[in-house]
Tab-separated table of C-alpha atoms and ligand atoms in Angstrom:
chain	number	residue	atom	x	y	z
W	1	GLY	CA	-68.779	-72.137	-43.458
W	2	ASP	CA	-67.021	-71.214	-40.249
W	3	VAL	CA	-66.734	-67.356	-39.437
W	4	PHE	CA	-63.100	-66.279	-38.408
W	5	GLY	CA	-62.619	-63.657	-36.133
W	6	CYS	CA	-59.245	-62.156	-35.911
W	7	VAL	CA	-59.667	-58.818	-34.064
W	8	ALA	CA	-55.797	-57.790	-34.652
W	9	ASP	CA	-54.948	-54.345	-35.756
W	10	ILE	CA	-55.200	-54.659	-39.657
W	11	GLY	CA	-51.934	-52.729	-39.685
W	12	TRP	CA	-50.154	-55.403	-37.577
W	13	ILE	CA	-48.844	-58.499	-39.779
W	14	THR	CA	-51.268	-60.487	-37.446
W	15	GLY	CA	-53.978	-58.358	-38.980
W	16	HIS	CA	-53.225	-58.960	-42.820
W	17	SER	CA	-52.071	-62.597	-42.372
W	18	TYR	CA	-55.176	-63.857	-40.281
W	19	VAL	CA	-57.994	-61.488	-41.205
W	20	VAL	CA	-57.085	-61.216	-44.965
W	21	TYR	CA	-55.143	-63.691	-46.543
W	22	GLY	CA	-55.452	-66.947	-44.036
W	23	PRO	CA	-59.095	-66.988	-43.717
W	24	LEU	CA	-59.752	-66.200	-47.656
W	25	CYS	CA	-57.247	-68.363	-48.995
W	26	ASN	CA	-59.153	-70.991	-46.956
W	27	GLY	CA	-62.599	-69.526	-48.277
W	28	GLY	CA	-63.346	-69.115	-45.061
W	29	THR	CA	-66.010	-65.426	-43.826
W	30	SER	CA	-63.412	-63.087	-42.079
W	31	VAL	CA	-64.600	-60.484	-39.863
W	32	LEU	CA	-63.266	-57.186	-40.014
W	33	PHE	CA	-62.637	-55.232	-36.756
W	34	GLU	CA	-62.069	-51.686	-36.700
W	35	SER	CA	-62.587	-50.292	-33.166
W	36	THR	CA	-61.251	-50.782	-29.798
W	37	PRO	CA	-62.109	-53.569	-27.545
W	38	LEU	CA	-63.591	-51.112	-24.853
W	39	TYR	CA	-66.032	-49.000	-27.531
W	40	PRO	CA	-68.857	-48.287	-27.082
W	41	ASP	CA	-68.224	-50.859	-23.756
W	42	PRO	CA	-65.846	-53.753	-22.730
W	43	GLY	CA	-68.718	-56.248	-24.038
W	44	ARG	CA	-67.801	-55.455	-27.621
W	45	TYR	CA	-66.118	-58.213	-29.039
W	46	TRP	CA	-68.689	-60.780	-27.289
W	47	GLU	CA	-71.848	-58.675	-28.910
W	48	THR	CA	-69.750	-58.814	-32.023
W	49	VAL	CA	-69.384	-62.708	-31.387
W	50	GLN	CA	-73.027	-63.129	-30.927
W	51	ARG	CA	-74.264	-60.913	-33.923
W	52	LEU	CA	-71.889	-62.451	-36.366
W	53	LYS	CA	-71.589	-66.007	-35.035
W	54	ILE	CA	-68.107	-66.141	-34.704
W	55	ASN	CA	-66.685	-69.608	-34.720
W	56	GLN	CA	-62.607	-68.775	-34.126
W	57	PHE	CA	-61.847	-66.026	-32.564
W	58	TYR	CA	-58.232	-64.895	-32.423
W	59	GLY	CA	-56.675	-61.813	-30.477
W	60	ALA	CA	-53.800	-60.707	-28.101
W	61	PRO	CA	-53.631	-61.409	-24.550
W	62	THR	CA	-53.030	-57.684	-23.608
W	63	ALA	CA	-57.051	-57.083	-24.743
W	64	VAL	CA	-57.934	-60.411	-22.771
W	65	ARG	CA	-55.951	-58.596	-19.543
W	66	LEU	CA	-57.770	-55.229	-20.558
W	67	LEU	CA	-60.845	-57.105	-20.111
W	68	LEU	CA	-60.720	-59.466	-17.244
W	69	LYS	CA	-60.454	-55.960	-15.476
W	70	TYR	CA	-63.586	-55.051	-16.195
W	71	GLY	CA	-64.973	-58.335	-14.631
W	72	ASP	CA	-67.249	-61.257	-16.070
W	73	LYS	CA	-70.560	-59.655	-16.902
W	74	TRP	CA	-69.584	-58.225	-19.929
W	75	VAL	CA	-68.796	-61.536	-21.517
W	76	LYS	CA	-72.003	-63.089	-19.867
W	77	LYS	CA	-74.318	-60.867	-21.330
W	78	TYR	CA	-73.700	-62.122	-24.864
W	79	ASP	CA	-74.382	-65.903	-26.319
W	80	ARG	CA	-70.882	-66.883	-27.344
W	81	SER	CA	-72.119	-70.729	-28.150
W	82	SER	CA	-71.261	-70.350	-31.629
W	83	LEU	CA	-67.373	-70.018	-30.498
W	84	LYS	CA	-65.504	-73.380	-31.150
W	85	MET	CA	-61.518	-72.168	-30.649
W	86	LEU	CA	-59.917	-69.269	-29.087
W	87	GLY	CA	-56.540	-68.296	-30.350
W	88	SER	CA	-54.226	-65.968	-28.378
W	89	VAL	CA	-50.939	-64.120	-30.124
W	90	GLY	CA	-48.198	-62.045	-29.933
W	91	GLU	CA	-46.784	-61.971	-26.599
W	92	PRO	CA	-46.636	-64.522	-23.728
W	93	ILE	CA	-50.198	-65.393	-22.253
W	94	ASN	CA	-49.817	-65.267	-18.621
W	95	HIS	CA	-51.782	-68.097	-16.581
W	96	GLU	CA	-54.487	-65.913	-15.233
W	97	ALA	CA	-55.224	-64.447	-18.796
W	98	TRP	CA	-55.102	-67.814	-20.233
W	99	HIS	CA	-57.731	-69.174	-17.476
W	100	TRP	CA	-60.303	-66.300	-18.030
W	101	PHE	CA	-60.168	-66.425	-21.540
W	102	TYR	CA	-60.402	-70.229	-21.396
W	103	ASN	CA	-63.139	-70.416	-18.510
W	104	VAL	CA	-65.067	-67.292	-18.836
W	105	VAL	CA	-65.067	-66.366	-22.571
W	106	GLY	CA	-65.027	-70.221	-23.836
W	107	ASP	CA	-67.188	-71.631	-20.777
W	108	SER	CA	-64.658	-74.222	-20.521
W	109	ARG	CA	-65.503	-75.684	-23.624
W	110	CYS	CA	-63.924	-74.185	-26.429
W	111	THR	CA	-59.938	-75.221	-27.227
W	112	LEU	CA	-57.892	-72.660	-26.612
W	113	VAL	CA	-54.383	-72.165	-28.487
W	114	ASP	CA	-51.397	-70.096	-27.720
W	115	THR	CA	-49.712	-69.344	-31.300
W	116	TRP	CA	-46.149	-68.406	-31.576
W	117	TRP	CA	-44.716	-66.718	-34.289
W	118	GLN	CA	-43.232	-63.521	-35.610
W	119	THR	CA	-43.831	-60.958	-38.640
W	120	GLU	CA	-40.273	-62.686	-40.154
W	121	THR	CA	-41.721	-66.221	-39.767
W	122	GLY	CA	-44.820	-64.756	-42.280
W	123	GLY	CA	-47.244	-67.684	-40.251
W	124	ILE	CA	-47.440	-69.529	-36.657
W	125	CYS	CA	-44.841	-71.730	-35.976
W	126	ILE	CA	-45.306	-73.214	-33.046
W	127	SER	CA	-49.074	-73.868	-31.511
W	128	PRO	CA	-50.748	-76.686	-30.106
W	129	ARG	CA	-52.701	-78.658	-32.813
W	130	PRO	CA	-56.585	-78.715	-31.887
W	131	SER	CA	-57.104	-81.054	-34.870
W	132	GLU	CA	-55.487	-83.900	-32.603
W	133	GLU	CA	-58.316	-85.831	-30.694
W	134	GLY	CA	-57.754	-85.778	-26.949
W	135	ALA	CA	-54.410	-83.869	-27.168
W	136	GLU	CA	-54.012	-82.118	-23.957
W	137	ILE	CA	-53.363	-78.489	-24.242
W	138	ILE	CA	-51.342	-77.174	-21.295
W	139	PRO	CA	-52.183	-73.427	-20.001
W	140	ALA	CA	-50.046	-70.676	-21.372
W	141	MET	CA	-47.735	-73.252	-23.391
W	142	ALA	CA	-47.318	-72.858	-27.272
W	143	MET	CA	-46.444	-76.274	-26.907
W	144	ARG	CA	-45.481	-77.915	-30.555
W	145	PRO	CA	-43.685	-77.183	-33.368
W	146	PHE	CA	-45.929	-76.868	-36.924
W	147	PHE	CA	-44.936	-78.786	-39.744
W	148	GLY	CA	-41.793	-78.416	-40.798
W	149	ILE	CA	-40.746	-76.340	-37.916
W	150	ILE	CA	-37.471	-77.433	-36.162
W	151	PRO	CA	-37.090	-75.340	-32.691
W	152	VAL	CA	-33.839	-75.878	-31.044
W	153	LEU	CA	-32.506	-74.464	-27.734
W	154	MET	CA	-29.096	-72.789	-27.450
W	155	ASP	CA	-27.234	-72.046	-24.145
W	156	GLU	CA	-25.098	-69.115	-23.556
W	157	ASN	CA	-22.120	-70.447	-25.191
W	158	GLY	CA	-24.251	-71.240	-28.783
W	159	ARG	CA	-24.144	-75.107	-27.967
W	160	VAL	CA	-27.451	-76.731	-28.645
W	161	LEU	CA	-29.259	-77.950	-25.716
W	162	GLU	CA	-30.268	-81.530	-26.368
W	163	GLY	CA	-32.744	-83.200	-23.879
W	164	ASN	CA	-35.556	-81.942	-22.012
W	165	ASP	CA	-36.625	-79.392	-18.716
W	166	VAL	CA	-34.024	-76.624	-20.594
W	167	SER	CA	-34.420	-73.341	-20.962
W	168	GLY	CA	-32.609	-70.993	-24.032
W	169	ALA	CA	-32.207	-68.792	-26.957
W	170	LEU	CA	-35.233	-70.326	-29.345
W	171	CYS	CA	-33.818	-70.944	-33.067
W	172	LEU	CA	-35.146	-72.750	-35.883
W	173	ALA	CA	-32.778	-75.539	-37.553
W	174	GLU	CA	-34.218	-75.479	-41.069
W	175	PRO	CA	-35.800	-73.120	-43.702
W	176	TRP	CA	-39.840	-72.982	-44.038
W	177	PRO	CA	-41.788	-71.453	-46.813
W	178	GLY	CA	-42.797	-68.599	-45.119
W	179	MET	CA	-39.204	-67.397	-43.807
W	180	ALA	CA	-38.217	-63.715	-44.479
W	181	ARG	CA	-35.413	-63.983	-46.793
W	182	THR	CA	-33.769	-60.401	-46.482
W	183	ILE	CA	-34.727	-56.827	-45.075
W	184	TYR	CA	-35.736	-54.510	-47.591
W	185	GLY	CA	-32.099	-52.576	-48.678
W	186	ASN	CA	-30.319	-54.030	-45.883
W	187	HIS	CA	-29.234	-57.608	-46.621
W	188	GLN	CA	-26.575	-57.510	-44.258
W	189	GLY	CA	-28.628	-56.158	-41.538
W	190	PHE	CA	-30.727	-59.444	-41.964
W	191	ILE	CA	-27.996	-61.529	-41.875
W	192	ASP	CA	-26.288	-60.012	-38.940
W	193	THR	CA	-29.592	-60.223	-36.911
W	194	TYR	CA	-30.813	-63.553	-37.472
W	195	LEU	CA	-28.413	-65.898	-38.930
W	196	LYS	CA	-24.745	-64.753	-37.451
W	197	THR	CA	-25.460	-65.114	-33.494
W	198	TYR	CA	-25.803	-68.933	-34.019
W	199	PRO	CA	-24.311	-69.724	-37.340
W	200	GLY	CA	-26.365	-72.519	-39.397
W	201	TYR	CA	-29.507	-71.797	-37.637
W	202	TYR	CA	-32.269	-68.677	-37.469
W	203	PHE	CA	-32.145	-66.722	-34.256
W	204	THR	CA	-35.742	-65.538	-33.538
W	205	GLY	CA	-34.524	-63.443	-30.510
W	206	ASP	CA	-37.002	-65.152	-28.016
W	207	GLY	CA	-36.053	-67.335	-25.043
W	208	ALA	CA	-37.858	-70.561	-24.370
W	209	TYR	CA	-38.372	-73.423	-22.157
W	210	ARG	CA	-38.706	-77.351	-23.469
W	211	SER	CA	-40.659	-79.005	-20.900
W	212	SER	CA	-40.088	-82.547	-19.452
W	213	GLU	CA	-42.946	-83.576	-21.807
W	214	GLY	CA	-40.942	-81.754	-24.747
W	215	TYR	CA	-43.362	-78.891	-25.227
W	216	TYR	CA	-42.390	-75.195	-25.668
W	217	GLN	CA	-43.049	-72.422	-23.509
W	218	ILE	CA	-42.125	-68.959	-24.677
W	219	THR	CA	-40.494	-67.034	-22.212
W	220	GLY	CA	-40.154	-63.555	-23.995
W	221	ARG	CA	-37.401	-61.751	-25.531
W	222	MET	CA	-34.302	-63.020	-24.814
W	223	ASP	CA	-33.136	-59.006	-24.187
W	224	ASP	CA	-35.583	-58.955	-21.598
W	225	VAL	CA	-33.781	-61.675	-19.395
W	226	ILE	CA	-32.642	-60.217	-16.254
W	227	ASN	CA	-29.692	-61.225	-13.578
W	228	ILE	CA	-30.228	-60.998	-10.224
W	229	SER	CA	-27.693	-61.723	-8.136
W	230	GLY	CA	-26.798	-64.428	-11.033
W	231	HIS	CA	-29.755	-66.008	-11.449
W	232	ARG	CA	-31.065	-65.166	-14.958
W	233	LEU	CA	-34.653	-64.611	-15.160
W	234	GLY	CA	-37.205	-63.844	-17.858
W	235	THR	CA	-39.168	-60.592	-17.064
W	236	ALA	CA	-42.131	-62.426	-18.301
W	237	GLU	CA	-41.872	-64.887	-15.294
W	238	ILE	CA	-41.727	-62.205	-13.001
W	239	GLU	CA	-44.863	-60.782	-14.751
W	240	ASP	CA	-46.934	-64.048	-14.632
W	241	ALA	CA	-46.391	-64.525	-11.105
W	242	LEU	CA	-47.636	-60.986	-10.369
W	243	ASP	CA	-50.466	-60.941	-12.830
W	244	GLU	CA	-51.625	-63.904	-10.331
W	245	HIS	CA	-52.881	-61.433	-7.935
W	246	PRO	CA	-56.582	-60.868	-8.531
W	247	ASP	CA	-56.586	-57.106	-8.468
W	248	VAL	CA	-53.459	-56.981	-10.803
W	249	PRO	CA	-54.334	-57.489	-14.372
W	250	GLU	CA	-51.485	-56.080	-16.006
W	251	THR	CA	-47.779	-55.428	-15.203
W	252	ALA	CA	-44.369	-54.840	-16.917
W	253	VAL	CA	-41.169	-55.851	-15.212
W	254	ILE	CA	-37.788	-54.316	-16.429
W	255	GLY	CA	-34.246	-54.839	-15.114
W	256	TYR	CA	-32.208	-51.688	-13.771
W	257	PRO	CA	-28.546	-51.818	-12.408
W	258	HIS	CA	-28.487	-52.543	-9.042
W	259	GLU	CA	-25.340	-51.854	-6.697
W	260	ILE	CA	-25.198	-54.727	-4.664
W	261	LYS	CA	-27.441	-57.579	-6.997
W	262	GLY	CA	-26.023	-56.662	-10.334
W	263	GLU	CA	-29.357	-55.934	-11.574
W	264	GLY	CA	-32.928	-55.644	-9.800
W	265	ALA	CA	-36.648	-55.940	-10.765
W	266	PHE	CA	-38.814	-52.884	-11.258
W	267	ALA	CA	-42.318	-53.375	-11.566
W	268	PHE	CA	-45.037	-51.478	-13.089
W	269	ILE	CA	-48.472	-52.664	-12.171
W	270	VAL	CA	-52.326	-51.622	-13.157
W	271	LEU	CA	-54.706	-52.204	-10.832
W	272	LYS	CA	-58.507	-53.116	-11.544
W	273	GLU	CA	-60.863	-50.401	-11.020
W	274	ASP	CA	-61.984	-49.668	-7.625
W	275	VAL	CA	-58.728	-51.121	-5.523
W	276	ALA	CA	-58.184	-48.993	-2.819
W	277	HIS	CA	-55.539	-50.659	-0.659
W	278	THR	CA	-52.371	-50.513	-2.668
W	279	LYS	CA	-50.478	-50.822	0.077
W	280	ASP	CA	-51.520	-54.399	1.220
W	281	VAL	CA	-51.475	-55.061	-2.643
W	282	LYS	CA	-48.050	-54.444	-2.721
W	283	GLU	CA	-47.205	-56.527	0.176
W	284	GLU	CA	-49.232	-59.552	-1.121
W	285	LEU	CA	-47.554	-59.112	-4.644
W	286	ARG	CA	-43.772	-59.500	-2.779
W	287	SER	CA	-45.061	-62.992	-1.299
W	288	ILE	CA	-46.580	-64.045	-4.507
W	289	VAL	CA	-43.389	-63.702	-6.167
W	290	ALA	CA	-40.975	-65.050	-2.959
W	291	SER	CA	-43.197	-68.126	-3.207
W	292	LYS	CA	-43.741	-68.718	-6.963
W	293	ILE	CA	-40.304	-67.953	-8.063
W	294	ALA	CA	-37.997	-66.976	-5.252
W	295	LYS	CA	-37.258	-64.348	-2.558
W	296	TYR	CA	-33.956	-63.267	-4.968
W	297	ALA	CA	-37.001	-62.577	-8.052
W	298	VAL	CA	-39.035	-59.906	-5.729
W	299	PRO	CA	-39.050	-56.624	-7.348
W	300	ASP	CA	-37.450	-53.747	-5.592
W	301	HIS	CA	-39.624	-51.417	-6.425
W	302	ILE	CA	-43.338	-51.769	-7.148
W	303	LEU	CA	-45.238	-48.521	-8.912
W	304	VAL	CA	-48.910	-48.414	-9.639
W	305	VAL	CA	-49.607	-46.885	-13.039
W	306	LYS	CA	-52.840	-46.219	-14.789
W	307	ARG	CA	-51.891	-47.905	-17.650
W	308	LEU	CA	-48.596	-49.441	-19.440
W	309	PRO	CA	-46.917	-47.534	-23.026
W	310	LYS	CA	-48.194	-49.748	-25.672
W	311	THR	CA	-47.684	-50.096	-29.385
W	312	ARG	CA	-50.930	-50.454	-31.486
W	313	SER	CA	-50.407	-53.882	-31.866
W	314	GLY	CA	-50.735	-53.984	-28.025
W	315	LYS	CA	-47.119	-54.781	-26.936
W	316	ILE	CA	-45.644	-53.143	-23.602
W	317	MET	CA	-42.986	-50.888	-25.000
W	318	ARG	CA	-40.811	-52.025	-22.248
W	319	ARG	CA	-37.600	-49.966	-23.888
W	320	VAL	CA	-39.529	-46.506	-22.689
W	321	LEU	CA	-39.947	-48.020	-19.119
W	322	LYS	CA	-36.266	-48.823	-18.710
W	323	LYS	CA	-35.711	-45.295	-19.985
W	324	ILE	CA	-37.947	-44.070	-17.465
W	325	VAL	CA	-36.056	-45.900	-14.668
W	326	THR	CA	-32.657	-45.286	-15.812
W	327	ASN	CA	-33.155	-41.698	-15.549
W	328	GLN	CA	-32.656	-41.393	-19.730
W	329	SER	CA	-36.387	-40.169	-20.342
W	330	SER	CA	-34.937	-37.162	-21.807
W	331	ASN	CA	-33.664	-39.561	-24.773
W	332	LEU	CA	-36.794	-42.073	-25.611
W	333	GLY	CA	-35.734	-42.894	-28.753
W	334	ASP	CA	-38.835	-43.484	-31.696
W	335	ILE	CA	-41.768	-43.552	-29.877
W	336	THR	CA	-44.005	-42.916	-33.043
W	337	THR	CA	-45.764	-46.474	-32.912
W	338	LEU	CA	-46.913	-46.040	-29.399
W	339	ASP	CA	-50.681	-46.108	-29.084
W	340	ASP	CA	-51.030	-42.989	-27.099
W	341	PRO	CA	-47.868	-41.192	-26.364
W	342	SER	CA	-49.339	-39.070	-23.204
W	343	VAL	CA	-48.564	-42.306	-21.341
W	344	VAL	CA	-45.159	-41.590	-21.135
W	345	THR	CA	-45.618	-38.223	-18.988
W	346	GLU	CA	-48.131	-40.174	-17.136
W	347	ILE	CA	-45.758	-42.704	-15.651
W	348	LEU	CA	-43.033	-40.396	-15.650
W	349	ASP	CA	-45.140	-38.385	-13.371
W	350	ALA	CA	-46.149	-41.395	-11.014
W	351	TYR	CA	-42.304	-42.238	-11.031
W	352	GLN	CA	-41.035	-38.855	-9.944
W	353	LYS	CA	-43.605	-38.388	-7.434
W	354	TYR	CA	-42.655	-42.289	-6.032
W	355	LYS	CA	-39.009	-41.335	-6.183
W	356	MET	CA	-39.796	-38.133	-3.914
W	357	GLU	CA	-41.815	-40.087	-1.259
W	358	GLN	CA	-38.885	-42.829	-1.278
W	359	SER	CA	-36.053	-40.375	-0.847
W	360	ALA	CA	-38.562	-38.490	1.965
W	361	SER	CA	-39.026	-41.834	3.901
W	362	SER	CA	-35.608	-42.608	3.795
Z	401	PRX	O1	-41.535	-62.295	-28.901
Z	401	PRX	C1	-42.194	-63.054	-29.607
Z	401	PRX	C2	-43.715	-62.487	-29.372
Z	401	PRX	O2	-43.755	-61.039	-30.524
Z	401	PRX	C3	-42.823	-61.404	-31.382
Z	401	PRX	C4	-43.225	-61.306	-32.786
Z	401	PRX	O3	-43.635	-59.882	-32.695
Z	401	PRX	P1	-44.538	-59.301	-34.110
Z	401	PRX	O4	-43.431	-59.782	-35.267
Z	401	PRX	O5	-44.839	-57.741	-33.787
Z	401	PRX	O6	-45.718	-60.385	-34.438
Z	401	PRX	C5	-46.268	-60.812	-35.303
Z	401	PRX	C6	-47.356	-61.886	-35.163
Z	401	PRX	C7	-47.042	-62.544	-33.778
Z	401	PRX	C8	-41.913	-62.720	-31.371
Z	401	PRX	O7	-40.826	-62.742	-31.212
Z	401	PRX	N1	-44.295	-63.377	-29.576
Z	401	PRX	C9	-45.578	-63.594	-30.830
Z	401	PRX	N2	-46.628	-64.419	-30.148
Z	401	PRX	C10	-46.121	-64.952	-29.151
Z	401	PRX	C11	-45.258	-64.287	-28.626
Z	401	PRX	N3	-44.709	-64.568	-27.491
Z	401	PRX	C12	-44.899	-65.607	-26.810
Z	401	PRX	N4	-46.036	-66.295	-27.071
Z	401	PRX	C13	-46.594	-66.221	-28.128
Z	401	PRX	N5	-47.888	-66.942	-28.745
């Protein structure tokens, strides 16, 4: 009898799996949403929830961050009492987005589950289990392996990390039913990518932290780890700290070569509408990172942009940003999956202007 509303693009694996196969295999009613969360206005999701009485609402953190920029009024305008559960998927969900989704959209009464998986896993693999009576859900954590999934964390030397309160490369120790078994036409490529790095294990390419309670938190892609003066940091950690600023809904941090520190952090930030004092915001951001993480994690550069380069499924294409700040913008690679390719010129212009201002001031 439930109405399941997964608003992912149907061309993305989350779309087909959780709009079509999942709900229909379970005899559920599934909502097909083909639009953007801003059309005709930022209340579109919640109007849909009210009209179709959606019980489970499943979407990506990128949409949550986009919508929180427009304030609570678009959410509060609609009746969301049908909602029982909210789900997040596709990227690490930062604390600010988690709390807004939970408190404003879910009125602090719906269960919010962060669900980790990959196209290659075929379905959700790490997620809190909402059915467990009284089970605690820790904000912004994917938390617990699903039935039959055995997560393992590896250190830099390929050794299994035992115990809790450890971070490493996330691998899965045993096969599971939805597992990809090859890459079409390139079986060796499949073996090399997923099975060779840590022999005997499936390597996800993601980094994760196992908390002192034994819960998992996905920290981002392993290749998004930067090394600042010997400190290894996930760019998602810095982004999470930056996103705590009330005027900054979205950020993307990338590493760039730094003469002294080895690597430095470069932050691209999007401001809420009508924020005028950019300079103050930058100062505040620096002190948030210094106090939440450490001084060494403070980005050397903070550039305000109107929007970030995203794929149609809402993932930030950090590769494009990296090319821009390492002066390789003439060779951006394949950008056909970008939602709107004109964003590249927009960011490039902002970057060049910033560089000119920098050299003028020095
Ligand atoms: O890096 C992880 C991130 O998205 C990757 C999978 O991308 P894709 O196959 O396009 O997505 C399929 C459906 C999820 C992962 O390797 N990712 C996905 N979910 C989460 C996540 N990162 C953090 N938290 C999540 N809940």
